[in-house]
XYZ file of C-alpha atoms in Angstrom:
421
model
C -38.688 20.247 -47.004
C -36.373 22.065 -44.630
C -34.971 20.463 -41.499
C -34.728 22.425 -38.256
C -31.258 21.892 -36.863
C -30.778 21.803 -33.130
C -27.829 23.877 -31.866
C -24.668 21.935 -31.208
C -23.716 21.334 -27.598
C -20.364 22.848 -26.654
C -18.175 20.232 -24.989
C -15.797 21.620 -22.421
C -14.016 20.213 -19.426
C -16.602 20.211 -16.640
C -15.937 21.368 -13.131
C -15.480 18.614 -10.554
C -17.491 19.710 -7.510
C -16.857 18.041 -4.152
C -18.577 18.088 -0.753
C -16.839 19.545 2.298
C -18.435 19.125 5.711
C -15.643 20.997 7.496
C -12.409 22.857 6.836
C -10.212 19.747 6.783
C -12.474 18.072 4.216
C -12.392 21.222 2.081
C -8.610 21.180 2.053
C -8.449 17.494 1.156
C -11.058 17.859 -1.582
C -8.994 20.602 -3.232
C -5.675 18.788 -2.747
C -7.115 15.631 -4.311
C -8.428 17.350 -7.419
C -11.709 19.227 -6.870
C -12.213 22.363 -8.967
C -14.825 23.598 -6.496
C -16.316 22.610 -3.158
C -19.694 23.194 -1.584
C -20.045 23.765 2.117
C -22.722 24.635 4.659
C -22.812 27.516 7.075
C -24.447 27.431 10.462
C -27.759 28.698 9.061
C -30.008 28.147 6.054
C -28.582 24.790 4.924
C -29.915 21.227 4.736
C -27.252 19.382 6.739
C -27.626 20.361 10.373
C -25.153 17.674 11.484
C -22.516 18.079 8.761
C -19.957 19.925 10.902
C -20.680 23.141 9.017
C -18.563 26.276 8.819
C -18.241 29.306 11.020
C -17.579 32.548 9.178
C -13.949 32.309 10.325
C -13.567 28.824 8.814
C -15.317 29.974 5.637
C -12.742 32.722 5.257
C -9.892 30.255 5.776
C -11.484 27.845 3.299
C -11.978 30.525 0.655
C -8.365 31.687 0.985
C -7.087 28.094 0.736
C -9.256 27.278 -2.286
C -8.677 30.519 -4.181
C -4.903 30.229 -3.770
C -5.177 26.895 -5.596
C -7.602 28.025 -8.282
C -10.692 26.392 -6.725
C -14.080 27.897 -5.877
C -16.284 27.690 -2.786
C -20.083 27.514 -2.843
C -22.342 27.726 0.217
C -25.579 25.741 0.499
C -28.416 27.997 1.639
C -31.059 25.621 0.337
C -33.655 25.273 3.090
C -37.340 25.627 2.266
C -37.783 28.647 4.509
C -40.622 29.344 6.925
C -41.184 32.900 8.159
C -38.987 32.479 11.226
C -36.170 31.035 9.107
C -35.684 34.349 7.317
C -34.453 36.179 10.409
C -30.860 37.263 9.912
C -30.824 36.302 6.233
C -29.733 39.698 4.901
C -26.711 40.027 7.175
C -25.793 36.375 6.556
C -25.768 36.795 2.774
C -23.858 40.076 2.980
C -21.218 38.384 5.133
C -20.859 35.553 2.590
C -20.324 38.132 -0.139
C -17.690 39.971 1.925
C -15.839 36.721 2.708
C -15.492 36.040 -1.019
C -17.803 33.045 -1.405
C -18.180 32.351 -5.130
C -21.817 31.269 -5.158
C -24.759 30.232 -3.003
C -26.951 27.205 -3.689
C -30.602 28.159 -3.174
C -34.031 26.537 -3.480
C -36.374 29.105 -1.944
C -37.439 32.100 -4.106
C -37.443 34.376 -1.054
C -33.729 33.694 -0.492
C -33.025 34.167 -4.209
C -34.774 37.549 -4.217
C -33.004 38.688 -1.056
C -29.595 37.645 -2.391
C -30.115 39.569 -5.628
C -30.946 42.722 -3.673
C -28.558 42.490 -0.713
C -25.524 40.640 -2.098
C -25.387 41.109 -5.885
C -21.794 39.883 -5.955
C -22.921 36.386 -4.961
C -23.583 34.115 -7.923
C -26.814 32.138 -7.435
C -27.092 28.419 -8.199
C -30.511 26.792 -8.084
C -30.498 23.790 -5.743
C -31.578 20.292 -6.740
C -34.288 20.789 -4.071
C -36.140 22.888 -6.650
C -36.762 19.686 -8.651
C -35.885 21.162 -12.040
C -36.444 18.517 -14.722
C -37.141 20.318 -18.025
C -35.661 23.001 -20.248
C -38.551 25.454 -19.904
C -38.069 25.533 -16.150
C -34.349 26.034 -16.678
C -35.118 28.910 -19.046
C -37.441 30.464 -16.452
C -34.730 30.372 -13.797
C -32.128 31.804 -16.173
C -34.454 34.745 -16.824
C -34.686 35.194 -13.048
C -30.935 35.729 -12.905
C -29.831 32.219 -11.927
C -26.298 31.494 -13.158
C -26.457 27.715 -12.723
C -29.179 25.114 -12.303
C -28.504 21.958 -10.300
C -30.796 19.455 -11.956
C -33.031 17.024 -10.110
C -31.510 13.580 -9.712
C -34.423 12.153 -11.718
C -33.208 13.682 -15.006
C -31.752 11.376 -17.687
C -28.696 11.922 -19.901
C -31.014 12.438 -22.871
C -32.887 15.152 -20.994
C -29.656 16.929 -20.023
C -28.662 17.073 -23.693
C -32.054 18.558 -24.602
C -31.772 21.166 -21.850
C -28.305 22.226 -23.043
C -29.605 22.476 -26.618
C -32.402 24.857 -25.584
C -30.892 27.009 -22.842
C -27.473 28.637 -22.549
C -26.985 28.428 -18.804
C -24.656 26.387 -16.608
C -25.973 22.944 -15.693
C -24.799 20.917 -12.708
C -25.592 17.225 -12.292
C -24.801 14.632 -9.635
C -22.360 11.876 -10.540
C -21.817 10.152 -7.213
C -23.308 9.606 -3.786
C -26.456 8.818 -1.862
C -29.808 8.907 -3.617
C -32.940 10.211 -1.903
C -35.829 7.767 -2.160
C -38.240 10.689 -2.411
C -38.610 12.956 -5.416
C -35.583 15.240 -5.381
C -35.553 15.343 -1.611
C -39.150 16.452 -1.126
C -39.836 14.137 1.773
C -41.737 14.282 5.067
C -40.877 10.833 6.438
C -38.337 12.344 8.812
C -40.840 14.980 9.919
C -43.493 12.327 10.576
C -41.306 9.780 12.352
C -38.850 11.942 14.282
C -40.188 15.526 14.127
C -37.004 16.491 12.305
C -37.733 18.597 9.219
C -35.916 17.183 6.186
C -36.333 20.437 4.257
C -34.917 22.599 7.040
C -31.730 20.656 7.733
C -32.852 17.861 10.041
C -33.369 14.752 7.879
C -33.100 11.564 9.945
C -32.839 9.442 6.766
C -35.860 7.388 7.811
C -35.987 5.714 4.394
C -32.692 3.944 5.150
C -33.872 2.305 8.360
C -34.637 -1.399 8.586
C -38.339 -2.215 8.740
C -40.351 -5.281 9.670
C -43.520 -5.817 7.662
C -46.832 -7.029 9.119
C -50.439 -7.297 8.036
C -53.530 -7.210 10.195
C -55.296 -10.550 10.191
C -56.541 -13.532 12.106
C -54.597 -16.675 12.793
C -56.370 -20.038 12.737
C -59.070 -20.333 15.451
C -58.870 -16.611 16.301
C -62.049 -14.707 17.034
C -62.897 -11.429 15.316
C -61.987 -9.625 18.536
C -58.595 -11.341 18.699
C -56.875 -9.967 15.643
C -53.130 -10.373 15.403
C -50.353 -8.849 13.386
C -49.162 -11.475 10.941
C -45.437 -11.094 10.179
C -44.521 -10.997 6.489
C -40.851 -11.611 7.153
C -38.611 -14.284 8.580
C -36.978 -13.704 11.975
C -33.530 -13.909 10.381
C -34.338 -11.227 7.798
C -32.386 -7.975 7.951
C -34.808 -6.055 5.834
C -34.582 -2.740 4.050
C -37.702 -1.394 2.404
C -36.900 1.983 0.834
C -33.113 2.320 0.777
C -31.655 3.254 -2.608
C -28.273 2.124 -3.816
C -25.671 4.871 -4.233
C -25.212 6.700 -7.514
C -21.914 6.020 -9.295
C -21.106 7.269 -12.805
C -17.352 6.611 -12.826
C -17.805 4.136 -15.689
C -19.842 6.654 -17.715
C -17.704 9.777 -17.651
C -17.691 10.201 -21.478
C -21.496 10.022 -21.584
C -21.777 12.623 -18.819
C -19.293 14.994 -20.440
C -20.852 14.684 -23.892
C -24.201 15.977 -22.612
C -22.484 19.359 -22.271
C -22.934 19.452 -18.495
C -20.859 22.164 -16.818
C -20.358 20.712 -13.346
C -20.150 17.133 -12.077
C -21.208 16.948 -8.445
C -20.262 14.454 -5.742
C -22.717 14.130 -2.841
C -21.610 13.678 0.769
C -20.920 16.610 3.104
C -21.319 14.243 6.061
C -18.837 11.713 4.656
C -15.301 11.232 5.973
C -12.043 12.809 4.809
C -11.059 9.401 3.423
C -14.282 9.194 1.394
C -13.874 12.696 -0.047
C -10.220 12.203 -1.008
C -10.756 8.747 -2.511
C -13.820 9.575 -4.595
C -12.549 12.958 -5.785
C -9.212 11.464 -6.822
C -10.873 8.696 -8.854
C -13.148 11.071 -10.770
C -10.290 13.548 -11.272
C -8.246 10.849 -12.984
C -11.165 9.710 -15.164
C -12.075 13.227 -16.309
C -8.464 14.153 -17.046
C -7.891 10.892 -18.942
C -10.880 11.600 -21.173
C -9.677 15.076 -22.122
C -6.127 13.922 -22.754
C -7.369 11.774 -25.655
C -11.177 11.583 -26.077
C -11.019 9.364 -29.162
C -8.933 6.693 -27.464
C -10.285 6.966 -23.948
C -10.684 3.669 -22.117
C -12.100 3.119 -18.664
C -9.554 2.074 -16.051
C -11.068 -0.507 -13.643
C -8.690 0.776 -10.950
C -10.863 3.891 -10.636
C -13.903 1.830 -9.682
C -11.762 -0.262 -7.370
C -10.719 2.935 -5.596
C -14.306 4.097 -5.205
C -15.281 0.756 -3.731
C -12.703 1.323 -0.992
C -14.652 4.350 0.223
C -17.660 3.850 2.472
C -20.756 3.265 0.352
C -23.809 1.182 -0.390
C -24.047 -0.967 -3.530
C -23.843 1.168 -6.684
C -26.334 2.178 -9.378
C -26.561 4.533 -12.368
C -30.003 5.593 -11.136
C -32.080 7.604 -13.643
C -29.404 8.429 -16.198
C -30.120 5.598 -18.655
C -33.511 4.210 -17.649
C -36.089 4.324 -14.895
C -34.685 2.582 -11.810
C -36.322 -0.671 -10.735
C -35.930 -3.115 -7.857
C -32.334 -3.783 -8.929
C -31.486 -0.205 -7.964
C -32.860 -0.533 -4.425
C -31.629 -2.417 -1.386
C -34.179 -5.030 -0.327
C -33.754 -7.732 2.276
C -30.214 -8.237 3.506
C -27.743 -5.529 2.562
C -24.919 -6.930 0.410
C -21.554 -7.159 2.131
C -19.197 -4.470 0.859
C -15.426 -4.192 1.192
C -14.588 -1.830 4.018
C -11.401 0.110 4.532
C -10.336 2.213 7.499
C -8.358 5.429 7.126
C -5.551 4.767 9.606
C -2.842 7.359 8.967
C -2.003 10.677 7.346
C 1.482 11.301 5.972
C 3.014 14.441 7.481
C 6.585 14.099 6.211
C 8.993 11.752 4.433
C 12.773 11.399 4.762
C 14.251 10.359 1.406
C 17.548 9.330 2.995
C 16.108 6.912 5.554
C 12.828 6.004 3.823
C 10.998 6.876 7.046
C 7.541 8.456 6.900
C 6.116 10.542 9.715
C 2.495 9.477 10.179
C -0.384 11.001 12.131
C -2.543 8.130 13.422
C -6.222 8.320 12.452
C -7.209 4.776 13.467
C -5.490 1.810 15.112
C -2.819 -0.021 13.119
C -0.093 -2.402 14.243
C 3.113 -4.133 13.281
C 2.503 -6.998 10.874
C -0.604 -5.496 9.257
C -0.833 -4.869 5.533
C -1.672 -1.282 4.639
C -2.093 0.732 1.463
C -0.628 4.184 0.868
C -2.448 6.348 -1.650
C -2.537 9.922 -2.844
C -2.690 11.977 -6.016
C 0.610 10.422 -7.150
C 0.968 7.528 -4.721
C -0.394 3.994 -4.608
C 1.261 0.909 -3.137
C 0.665 -1.843 -0.568
C 3.116 -2.939 2.075
C 3.354 -4.663 5.450
C 4.134 -2.584 8.543
C 7.472 -3.927 9.793
C 8.226 -1.398 12.516
C 6.569 1.519 14.335
C 8.396 4.087 16.462
C 7.072 6.973 18.527
C 8.540 10.482 18.321
C 11.237 9.570 20.867
C 12.360 6.531 18.882
C 10.706 3.951 21.156
C 9.522 0.794 19.407
C 5.748 0.244 19.465
C 3.689 -2.801 18.612
C 0.796 -0.585 17.505
C -0.298 3.031 17.010
C -3.246 3.146 19.386
C -3.710 6.745 20.438
C -5.800 9.262 18.468
C -3.642 11.613 16.361
C -0.467 9.973 17.706
C 2.654 10.896 15.698
C 4.696 7.829 14.711
C 7.520 6.880 12.355
C 7.085 4.066 9.817
C 9.550 2.662 7.296
C 7.926 2.757 3.840
C 8.768 0.763 0.719
C 8.314 3.682 -1.685
C 8.394 7.488 -1.465
C 5.321 9.161 0.012
C 4.261 12.797 0.214
C 2.548 15.044 2.768
C -1.251 14.549 2.714
C -0.972 11.026 1.300
C -3.198 8.635 3.230
C -2.710 5.186 4.707
C -5.611 2.729 4.938
C -6.189 -0.911 5.853
C -8.877 -3.381 4.895
C -11.287 -3.963 7.717
């Protein structure tokens, strides 16, 4: 009896794909290790409040990324209504002329238009298309799609099966917020706030706090005197539908060994500190694996770094099993460590050991801070702060104020300074 052999999955170093809500975040994502970034323009994307890029900023971002060997993708992943298609052709042609590497699309009308109007734009199928099986992936490949961003509901086992059946690039999320609805197909925001989640206006209604009641009668009430009976305690701080955040930093070998081509971090609306911290941690983990796959060991410092970025409690979501109540936030939200990004290193004088810092949040003499960067990590106490004229300060209070700080170890431009809140 013959055995049908499945094709072997080719294991290669996957792309690390980072979010960039504006030009500064794009630059930090690339400096801290991203191989590619995804951004939003001012039309056709799903993050209306993400900062988003003008064409001028896109051009600057593309030049910055390409000079450093990184790519730039633009999210054009709305579910389009008729009126949304106005200006689409000129928009896509402009993206192609700017040098954007790919667009991320969910709507077939935008896919068809891009193929006709801007053939130089590579097309990636958005996670909004809810692709969960290899036959769907095969269909989209035959439609000219270069990469499929899988639904978040797909398991590691299913990714392996998809890669065995279809030779097309696969992108999967490794970190960030999880939508409580199926791959983002939600109308809660539409219903509660008249903001269309699938056209860029999601109000994240699932993450609100809710009180729960039932209709009923209290003792001695008449039928006409119904009351709402609370099903919560007054001290409750209740969440009903809020998912924990995805985090696969401890499972990098398992992700890589599925054959996935791109590992995606969610969060275009997150801060510069979040982007730099999370990207740097995953960059180190991925590189460590490929330096010596057989002897790879997880470094707990990577998870410690991630926990210093703003986040909810963490979960591995659908990758190993179907999520249950342990993967949701119910009742009181657990207290998480919080760190503030307080300073950006602009310069460092090796002779004096003085760093020039741009203030990003209040910090003062006597506080303990942490410096970190691609090659920097140490904690020290602030002993002295001077302004640009050499005047002693007790604190750096003013936004973007330039100050001088004595540091215990060398630092480098674009290193960050943070403090525990």
